[in-house]
XYZ file of C-alpha atoms in Angstrom:
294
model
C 3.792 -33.504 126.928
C 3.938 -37.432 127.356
C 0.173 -37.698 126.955
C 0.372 -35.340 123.545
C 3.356 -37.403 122.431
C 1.311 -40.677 122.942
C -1.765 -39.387 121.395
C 0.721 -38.857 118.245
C 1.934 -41.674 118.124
C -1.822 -43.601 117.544
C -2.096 -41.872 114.288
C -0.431 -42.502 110.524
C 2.874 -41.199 109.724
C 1.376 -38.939 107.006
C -1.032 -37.238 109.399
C 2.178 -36.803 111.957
C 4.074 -35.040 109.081
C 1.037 -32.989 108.298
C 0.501 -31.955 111.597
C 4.323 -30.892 111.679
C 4.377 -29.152 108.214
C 1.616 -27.327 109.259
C 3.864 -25.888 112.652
C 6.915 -25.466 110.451
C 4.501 -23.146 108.324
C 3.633 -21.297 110.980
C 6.727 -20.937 112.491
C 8.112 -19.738 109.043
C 5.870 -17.356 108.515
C 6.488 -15.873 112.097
C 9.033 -13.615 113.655
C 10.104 -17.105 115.348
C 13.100 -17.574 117.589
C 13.448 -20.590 115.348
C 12.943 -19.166 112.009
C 16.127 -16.245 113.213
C 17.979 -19.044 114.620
C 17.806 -21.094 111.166
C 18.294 -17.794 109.224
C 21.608 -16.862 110.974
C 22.642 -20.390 111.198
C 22.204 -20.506 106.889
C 23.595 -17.161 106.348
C 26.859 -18.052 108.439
C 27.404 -22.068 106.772
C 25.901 -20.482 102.921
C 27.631 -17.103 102.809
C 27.653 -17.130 99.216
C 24.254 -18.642 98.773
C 21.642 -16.307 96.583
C 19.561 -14.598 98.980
C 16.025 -16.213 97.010
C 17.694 -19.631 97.612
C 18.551 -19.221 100.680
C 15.055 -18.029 101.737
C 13.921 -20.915 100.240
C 16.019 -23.388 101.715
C 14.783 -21.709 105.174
C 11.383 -22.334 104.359
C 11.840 -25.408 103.801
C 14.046 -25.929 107.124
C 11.098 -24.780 109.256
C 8.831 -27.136 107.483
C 11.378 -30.179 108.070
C 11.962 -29.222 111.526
C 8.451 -29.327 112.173
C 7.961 -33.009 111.345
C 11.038 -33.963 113.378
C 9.330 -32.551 116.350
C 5.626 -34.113 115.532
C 7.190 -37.206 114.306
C 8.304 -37.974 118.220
C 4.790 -39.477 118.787
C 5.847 -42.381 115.995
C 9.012 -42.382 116.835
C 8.343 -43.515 120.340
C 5.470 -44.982 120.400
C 5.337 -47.730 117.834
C 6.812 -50.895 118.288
C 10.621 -51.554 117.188
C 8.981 -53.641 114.483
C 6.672 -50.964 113.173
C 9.854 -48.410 113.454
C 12.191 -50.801 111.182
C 9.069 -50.529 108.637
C 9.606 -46.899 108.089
C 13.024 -47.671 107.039
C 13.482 -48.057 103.225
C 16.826 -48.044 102.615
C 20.111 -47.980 103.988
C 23.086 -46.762 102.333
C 26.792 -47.524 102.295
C 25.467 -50.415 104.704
C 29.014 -52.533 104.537
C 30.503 -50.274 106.039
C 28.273 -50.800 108.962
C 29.111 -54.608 108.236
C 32.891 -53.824 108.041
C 32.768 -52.268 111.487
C 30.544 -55.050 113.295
C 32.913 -57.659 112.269
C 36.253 -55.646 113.905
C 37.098 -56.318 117.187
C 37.378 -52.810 118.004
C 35.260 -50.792 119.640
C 32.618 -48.287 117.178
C 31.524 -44.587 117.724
C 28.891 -44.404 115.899
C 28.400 -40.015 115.148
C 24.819 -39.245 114.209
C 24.397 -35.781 113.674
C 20.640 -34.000 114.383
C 19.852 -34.870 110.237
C 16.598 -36.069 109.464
C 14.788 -37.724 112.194
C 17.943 -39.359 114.647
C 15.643 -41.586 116.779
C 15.612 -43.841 113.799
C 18.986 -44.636 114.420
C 18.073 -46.373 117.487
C 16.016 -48.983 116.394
C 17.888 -49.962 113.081
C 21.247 -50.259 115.166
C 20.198 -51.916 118.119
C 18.227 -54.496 115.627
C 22.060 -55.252 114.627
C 23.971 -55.218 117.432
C 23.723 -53.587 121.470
C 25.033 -49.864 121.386
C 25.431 -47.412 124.335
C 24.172 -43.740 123.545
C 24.833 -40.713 125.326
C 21.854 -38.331 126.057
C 21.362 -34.931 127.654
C 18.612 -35.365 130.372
C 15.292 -33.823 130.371
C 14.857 -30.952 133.003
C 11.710 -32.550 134.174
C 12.450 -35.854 135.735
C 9.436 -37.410 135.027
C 9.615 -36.578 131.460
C 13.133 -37.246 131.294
C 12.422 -41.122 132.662
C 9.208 -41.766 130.555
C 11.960 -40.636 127.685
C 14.575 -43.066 128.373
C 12.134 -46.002 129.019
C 10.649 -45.636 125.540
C 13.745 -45.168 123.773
C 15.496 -48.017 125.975
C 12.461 -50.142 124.491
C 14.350 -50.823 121.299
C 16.882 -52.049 122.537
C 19.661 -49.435 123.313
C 21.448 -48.352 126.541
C 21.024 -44.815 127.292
C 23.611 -43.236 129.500
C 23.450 -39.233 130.545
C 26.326 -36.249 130.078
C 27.913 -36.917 133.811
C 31.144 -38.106 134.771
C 29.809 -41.254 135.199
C 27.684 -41.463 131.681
C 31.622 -40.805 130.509
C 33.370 -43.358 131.832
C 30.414 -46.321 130.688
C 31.271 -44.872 127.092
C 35.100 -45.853 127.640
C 34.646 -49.238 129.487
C 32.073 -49.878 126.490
C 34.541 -48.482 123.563
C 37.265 -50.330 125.459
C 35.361 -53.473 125.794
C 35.079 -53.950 121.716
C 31.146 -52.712 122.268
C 29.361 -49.819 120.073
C 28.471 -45.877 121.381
C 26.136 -43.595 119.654
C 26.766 -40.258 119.811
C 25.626 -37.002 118.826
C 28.368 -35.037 117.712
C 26.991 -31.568 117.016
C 25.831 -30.041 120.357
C 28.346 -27.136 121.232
C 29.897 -28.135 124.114
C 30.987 -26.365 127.246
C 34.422 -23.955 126.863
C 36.489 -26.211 128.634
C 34.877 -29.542 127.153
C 35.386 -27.929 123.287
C 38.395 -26.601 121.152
C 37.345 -24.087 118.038
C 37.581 -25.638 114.658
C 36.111 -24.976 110.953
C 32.460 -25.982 110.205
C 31.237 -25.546 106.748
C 31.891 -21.969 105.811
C 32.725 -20.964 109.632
C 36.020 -20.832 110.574
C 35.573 -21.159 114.635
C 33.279 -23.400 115.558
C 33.343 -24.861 119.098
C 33.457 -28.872 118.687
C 33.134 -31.034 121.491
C 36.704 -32.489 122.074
C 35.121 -35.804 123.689
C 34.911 -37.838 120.341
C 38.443 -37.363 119.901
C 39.254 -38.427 123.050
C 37.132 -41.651 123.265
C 38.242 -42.811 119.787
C 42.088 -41.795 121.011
C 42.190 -43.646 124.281
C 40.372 -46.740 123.096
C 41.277 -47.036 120.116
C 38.148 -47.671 118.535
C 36.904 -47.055 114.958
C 34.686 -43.593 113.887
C 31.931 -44.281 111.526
C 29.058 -41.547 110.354
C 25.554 -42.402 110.427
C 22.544 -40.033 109.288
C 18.675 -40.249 108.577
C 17.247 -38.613 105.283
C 13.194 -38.395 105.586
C 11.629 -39.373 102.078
C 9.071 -37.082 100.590
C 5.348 -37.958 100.734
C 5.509 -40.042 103.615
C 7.245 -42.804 102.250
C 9.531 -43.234 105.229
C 13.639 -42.749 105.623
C 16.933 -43.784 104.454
C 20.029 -43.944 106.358
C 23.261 -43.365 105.053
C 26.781 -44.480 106.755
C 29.751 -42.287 105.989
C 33.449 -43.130 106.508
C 35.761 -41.067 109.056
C 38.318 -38.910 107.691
C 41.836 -40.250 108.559
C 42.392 -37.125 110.694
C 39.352 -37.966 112.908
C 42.096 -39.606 114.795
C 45.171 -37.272 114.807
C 46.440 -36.511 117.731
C 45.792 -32.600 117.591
C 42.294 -32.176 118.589
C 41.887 -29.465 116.768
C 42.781 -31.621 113.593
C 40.489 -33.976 114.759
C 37.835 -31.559 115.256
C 37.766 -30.107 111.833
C 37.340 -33.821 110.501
C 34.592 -34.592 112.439
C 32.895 -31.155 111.262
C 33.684 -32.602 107.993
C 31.897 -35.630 108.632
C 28.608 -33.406 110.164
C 28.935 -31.385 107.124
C 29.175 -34.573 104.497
C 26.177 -35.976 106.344
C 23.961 -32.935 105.866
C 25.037 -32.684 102.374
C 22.166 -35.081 101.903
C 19.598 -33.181 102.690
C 20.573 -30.173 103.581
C 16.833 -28.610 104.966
C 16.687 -31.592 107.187
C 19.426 -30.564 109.447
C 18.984 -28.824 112.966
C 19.624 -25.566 112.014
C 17.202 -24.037 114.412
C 19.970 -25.628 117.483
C 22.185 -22.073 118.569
C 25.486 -23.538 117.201
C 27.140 -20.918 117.336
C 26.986 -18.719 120.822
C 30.447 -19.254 122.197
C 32.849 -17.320 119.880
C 36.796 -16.909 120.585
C 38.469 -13.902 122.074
C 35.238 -13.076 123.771
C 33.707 -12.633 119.845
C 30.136 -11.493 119.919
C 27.587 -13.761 119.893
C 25.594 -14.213 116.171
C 22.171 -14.763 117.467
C 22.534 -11.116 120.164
C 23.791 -9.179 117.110
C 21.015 -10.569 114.848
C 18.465 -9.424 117.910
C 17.197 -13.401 117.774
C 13.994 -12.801 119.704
């Protein structure tokens, strides 16, 4: 995997997106795990979607999903300086400005939209940041990972105990944490809330937390890939006011706001091939088993 990752990463852009077109394709035209995954996923957040469009809009999913995935060999193997020359054009950008100059901490919530690792190399060209990261099972993998995205300049810290506590001391210090706020957490680690069209949703209950107990400030970030090549825009979003009540599951349904605002912009360029929705309440049934996901 590292070796086909770095071979990627020698070649253009547009021949990485090719390459990853041309899987999404494939996988599309499939009986995929990830094509069933994305249709249930659309079908549950678009219930009143036209079934053409929404077959479309899958299509199109698999095809953006594909890039994501071959667009790792760029993504970690050029330079910082090469990375920050895919980046066209960043949007809402004072609020970035407005946070940088509070003394508070930031939590920066970058949902899986476009291609993430971007996110890395603009932000740490700006200021340090701290990012939270679910390790690799293979350890070797999982440190070549961390090296090359530590390259640009961020901190990576993993889902323990301890990973948790360096995000408070940083959030506490006045520093900045990146994190990815639409993973479904564990049972005890989540609390059900609305996302999009679905009404329970489990939503990690961390983000409230941190931003709680520190009293630092929530700020969106996403990526939007450009068509043809052209590289990627990112686009800051500002938290709801009820990101920080003190009901979690108030602040929950903001942040799900927030995800859902983010992929707004481009809607096929969001993870929907990520199970989002196993865990239902009361013991519900889970989506994917009752679709027969393969």
């Amino acid at each position: 995997m590292i070796g086909l990752i770095k071979v990627m990463g020698l070649i253009p852009l547009k021949w990485s997106q090719r390459i990853g077109r041309l899987i999404g394709h494939i996988l599309y035209r499939r009986r995929t795990c990830s094509r069933e995954v994305a249709r249930v996923n659309l079908q549950m957040c678009y219930p009143d979607m036209a079934e053409v469009e929404l077959e479309r809009l899958l299509q199109q999913t698999l095809l953006q999903n594909g890039m994501t995935g071959t667009e790792m060999g760029p993504m970690w193997g050029y330079s910082q300086q090469e990375g920050l020359a895919l980046l066209k054009n960043v949007h809402n950008e004072e609020l970035f400005d407005q946070a940088l100059a509070d003394e508070r901490g930031v939590l920066l919530l970058c949902p899986h939209q476009g291609n993430w690792e971007l996110v890395n190399n603009y932000v740490s060209s700006r200021c340090p940041i701290t990012i939270m990261y679910r390790p690799a099972k293979s350890k070797v993998f999982n440190e070549w990972m961390v090296s090359r995205r530590e390259q640009v300049g961020c901190k990576l810290v993993p889902t323990t105990g301890a990973g948790v506590k360096h995000l408070f001391a940083v959030l506490k210090g006045g520093g900045m944490v990146g994190f990815l706020p639409d993973q479904e957490p564990k049972a005890r680690s989540g609390v059900f809330a609305p996302f999009m069209a679905v009404e329970q949703t489990l939503t990690p209950k961390l983000p409230h937390e941190l931003l709680k107990r520190t009293g630092a400030i929530g700020l969106f970030i996403s990526v939007e890939r450009l068509p043809d090549a052209e590289g990627f825009d990112i686009h800051f979003f500002a938290a709801d006011d009820e990101l920080y009540a003190d009901d979690a599951v108030v602040a929950a349904a903001a942040l799900n706001r927030g995800i859902a605002q983010c992929v707004a912009v481009a809607p096929a360029q969001y993870q929907w091939t990520y199970k989002r929705f196993k865990r239902q309440p009361d013991d519900g049934k889970n989506p994917y088993k009752v679709a027969g996901v393969p």
